[in-house]
C-alpha positions as a Markdown table, in Angstrom:
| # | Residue | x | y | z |
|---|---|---|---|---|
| 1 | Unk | 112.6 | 111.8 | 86.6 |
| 2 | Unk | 112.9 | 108.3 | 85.2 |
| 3 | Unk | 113.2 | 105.9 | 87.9 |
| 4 | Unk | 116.5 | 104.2 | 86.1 |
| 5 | Unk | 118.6 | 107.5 | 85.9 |
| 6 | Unk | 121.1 | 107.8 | 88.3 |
| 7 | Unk | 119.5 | 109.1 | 91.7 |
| 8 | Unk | 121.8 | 111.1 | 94.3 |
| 9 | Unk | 122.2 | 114.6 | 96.4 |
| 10 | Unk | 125.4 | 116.7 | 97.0 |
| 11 | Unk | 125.4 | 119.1 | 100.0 |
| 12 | Unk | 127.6 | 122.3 | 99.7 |
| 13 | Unk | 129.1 | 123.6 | 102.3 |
| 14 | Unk | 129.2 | 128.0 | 102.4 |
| 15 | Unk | 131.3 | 129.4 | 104.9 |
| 16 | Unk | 132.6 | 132.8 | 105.7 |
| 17 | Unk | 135.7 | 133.4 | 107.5 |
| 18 | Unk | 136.6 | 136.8 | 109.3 |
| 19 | Unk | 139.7 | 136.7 | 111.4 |
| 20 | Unk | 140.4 | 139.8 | 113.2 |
| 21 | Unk | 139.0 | 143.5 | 112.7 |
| 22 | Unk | 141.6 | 145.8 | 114.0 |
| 23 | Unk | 141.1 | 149.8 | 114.9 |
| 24 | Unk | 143.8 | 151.4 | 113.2 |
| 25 | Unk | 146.3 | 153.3 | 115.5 |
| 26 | Unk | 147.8 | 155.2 | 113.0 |
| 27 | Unk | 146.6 | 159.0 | 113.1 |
| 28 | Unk | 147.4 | 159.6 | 109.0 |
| 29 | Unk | 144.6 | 157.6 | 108.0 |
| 30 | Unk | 140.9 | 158.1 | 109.1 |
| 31 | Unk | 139.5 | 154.9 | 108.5 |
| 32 | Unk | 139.8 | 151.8 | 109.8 |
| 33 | Unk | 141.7 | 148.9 | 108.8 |
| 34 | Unk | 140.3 | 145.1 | 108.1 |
| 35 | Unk | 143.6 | 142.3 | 108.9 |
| 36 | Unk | 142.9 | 138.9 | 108.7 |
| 37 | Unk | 145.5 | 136.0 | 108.6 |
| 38 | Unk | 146.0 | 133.3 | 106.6 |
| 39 | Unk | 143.8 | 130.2 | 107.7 |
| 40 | Unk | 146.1 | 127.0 | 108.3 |
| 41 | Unk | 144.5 | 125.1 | 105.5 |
| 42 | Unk | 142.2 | 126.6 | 102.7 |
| 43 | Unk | 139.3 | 128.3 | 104.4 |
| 44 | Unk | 136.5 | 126.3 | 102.9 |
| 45 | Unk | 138.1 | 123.1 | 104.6 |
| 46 | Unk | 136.6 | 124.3 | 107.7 |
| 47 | Unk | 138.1 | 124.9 | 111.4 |
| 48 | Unk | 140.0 | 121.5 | 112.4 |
| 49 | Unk | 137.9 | 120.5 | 114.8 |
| 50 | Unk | 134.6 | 120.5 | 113.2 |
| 51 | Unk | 133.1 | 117.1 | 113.1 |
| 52 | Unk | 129.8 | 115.6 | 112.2 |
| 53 | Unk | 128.0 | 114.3 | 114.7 |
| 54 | Unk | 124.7 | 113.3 | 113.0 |
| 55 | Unk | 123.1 | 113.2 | 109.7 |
| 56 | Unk | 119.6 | 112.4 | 109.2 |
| 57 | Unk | 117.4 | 111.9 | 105.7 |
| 58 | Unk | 114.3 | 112.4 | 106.4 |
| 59 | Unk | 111.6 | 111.6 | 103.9 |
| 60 | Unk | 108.8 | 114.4 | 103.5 |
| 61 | Unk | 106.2 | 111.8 | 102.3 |
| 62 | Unk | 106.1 | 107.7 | 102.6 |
| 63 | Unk | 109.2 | 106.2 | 101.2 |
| 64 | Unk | 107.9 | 102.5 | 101.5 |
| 65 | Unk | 105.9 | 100.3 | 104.1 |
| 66 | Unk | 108.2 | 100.7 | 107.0 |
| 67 | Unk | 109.1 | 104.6 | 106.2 |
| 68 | Unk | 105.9 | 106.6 | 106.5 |
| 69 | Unk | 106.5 | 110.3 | 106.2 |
| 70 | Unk | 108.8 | 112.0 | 109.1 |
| 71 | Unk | 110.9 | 108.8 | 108.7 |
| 72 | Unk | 114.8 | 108.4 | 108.5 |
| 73 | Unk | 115.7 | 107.0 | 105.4 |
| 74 | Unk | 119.7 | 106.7 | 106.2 |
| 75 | Unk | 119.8 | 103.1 | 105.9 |
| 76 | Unk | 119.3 | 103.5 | 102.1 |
| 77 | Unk | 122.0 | 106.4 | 101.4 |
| 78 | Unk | 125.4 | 105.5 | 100.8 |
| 79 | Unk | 128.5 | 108.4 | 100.5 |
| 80 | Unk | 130.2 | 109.1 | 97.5 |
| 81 | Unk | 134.5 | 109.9 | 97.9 |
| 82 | Unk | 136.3 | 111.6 | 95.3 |
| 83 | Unk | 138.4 | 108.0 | 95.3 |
| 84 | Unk | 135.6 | 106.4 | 93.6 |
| 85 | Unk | 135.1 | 104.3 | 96.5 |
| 86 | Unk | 131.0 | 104.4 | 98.5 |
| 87 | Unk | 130.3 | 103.7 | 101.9 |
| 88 | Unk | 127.1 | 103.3 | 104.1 |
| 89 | Unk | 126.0 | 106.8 | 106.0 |
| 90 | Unk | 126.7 | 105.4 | 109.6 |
| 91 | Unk | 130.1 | 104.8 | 108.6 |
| 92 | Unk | 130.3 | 107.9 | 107.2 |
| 93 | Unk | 129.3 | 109.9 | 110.1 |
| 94 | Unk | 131.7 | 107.8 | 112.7 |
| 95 | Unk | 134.8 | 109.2 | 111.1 |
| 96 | Unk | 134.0 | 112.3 | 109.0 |
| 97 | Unk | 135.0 | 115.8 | 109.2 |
| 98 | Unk | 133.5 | 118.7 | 107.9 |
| 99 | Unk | 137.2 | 118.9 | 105.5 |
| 100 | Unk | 135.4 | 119.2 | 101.8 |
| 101 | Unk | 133.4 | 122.1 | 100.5 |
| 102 | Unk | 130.9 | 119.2 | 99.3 |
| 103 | Unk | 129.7 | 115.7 | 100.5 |
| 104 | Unk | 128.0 | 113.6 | 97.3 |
| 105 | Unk | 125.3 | 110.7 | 98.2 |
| 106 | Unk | 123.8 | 108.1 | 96.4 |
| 107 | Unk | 120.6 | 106.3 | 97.1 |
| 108 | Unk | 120.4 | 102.4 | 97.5 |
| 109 | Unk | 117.3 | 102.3 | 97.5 |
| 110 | Unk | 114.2 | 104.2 | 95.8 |
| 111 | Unk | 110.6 | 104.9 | 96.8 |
| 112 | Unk | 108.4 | 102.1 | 96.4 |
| 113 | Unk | 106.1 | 102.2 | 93.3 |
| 114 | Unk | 103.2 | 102.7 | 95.6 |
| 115 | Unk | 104.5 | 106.1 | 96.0 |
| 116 | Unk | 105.8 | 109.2 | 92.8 |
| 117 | Unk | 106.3 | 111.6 | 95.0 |
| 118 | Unk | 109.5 | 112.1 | 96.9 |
| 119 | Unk | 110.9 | 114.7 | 98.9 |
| 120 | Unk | 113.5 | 114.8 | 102.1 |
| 121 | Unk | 115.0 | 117.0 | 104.5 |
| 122 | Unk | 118.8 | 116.5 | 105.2 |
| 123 | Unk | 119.4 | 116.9 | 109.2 |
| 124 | Unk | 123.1 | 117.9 | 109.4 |
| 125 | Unk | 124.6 | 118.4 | 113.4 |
| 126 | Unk | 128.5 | 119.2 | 113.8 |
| 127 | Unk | 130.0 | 120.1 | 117.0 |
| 128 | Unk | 129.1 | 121.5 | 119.9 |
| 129 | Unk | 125.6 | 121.4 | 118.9 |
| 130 | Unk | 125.5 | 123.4 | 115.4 |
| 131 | Unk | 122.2 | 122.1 | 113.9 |
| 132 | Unk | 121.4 | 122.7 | 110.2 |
| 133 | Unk | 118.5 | 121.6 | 108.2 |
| 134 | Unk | 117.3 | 121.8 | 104.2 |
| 135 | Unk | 114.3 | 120.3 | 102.1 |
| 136 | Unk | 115.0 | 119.0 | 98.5 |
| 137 | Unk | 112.9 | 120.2 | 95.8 |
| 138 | Unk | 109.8 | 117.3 | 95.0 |
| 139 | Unk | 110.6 | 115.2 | 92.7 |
| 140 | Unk | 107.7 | 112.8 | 90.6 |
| 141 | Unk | 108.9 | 109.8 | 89.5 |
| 142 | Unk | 107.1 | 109.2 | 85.6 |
């Protein structure tokens, strides 16, 4: 990767949504029937009251001087919205819901020279203490 080509992530969000499983009472058929009903909003928008509580960017090796490896890198990730408009992660976090089958970020920052190699983990907590983590691939910067 060139270190002047655009640089950002995009999380995806995969959920399945099951609503009821209902023994059928009716003796003409012998097997089971599957009911679900309609979700209130479009199922990959999530249950209304999830709500992130914490995202971390951790970098895998050292990012600069004051980020050795295991560090949080947040400070240098802004948010992407579909409105074209970018905000810092903290802000992000303080009034975001889990409404979006994706979330787009953008770095503000990138390794320092010193250092080619880059990888991170994404730290993702919603609710009532749901805790998901996933490592980028490496990436070598030429």
């Amino acid at each position: 990767m060139d270190r002047y080509d655009l640089h950002g992530f995009r999380i995806n969000f995969l959920v399945s949504y099951l609503a009821k499983v209902q023994k059928c009472d009716n003796q003409h058929y012998s097997i089971n029937n599957l009911l679900a009903c309609s979700c209130i909003e479009p199922g990959y928008l999530g249950a209304k009251d999830e709500k992130i509580e914490n995202i971390d960017i951790i970098t895998i090796y050292d990012f600069d001087e004051k980020h050795p490896a295991g560090s949080s890198i947040n400070e240098y990730i802004s948010t992407y919205q579909i409105n074209d408009s970018s905000e810092v992660l903290s802000n992000f976090i303080m009034k975001s819901n889990l409404k979006r089958e994706n979330i787009d970020f953008d770095f503000l920052k990138l390794p320092s020279l010193d250092y080619t190699r880059f990888q991170f983990e994404i730290r993702l907590k919603v609710k009532d203490d749901e805790f998901y983590s996933v490592k980028s691939s490496e990436i070598i910067f030429k």
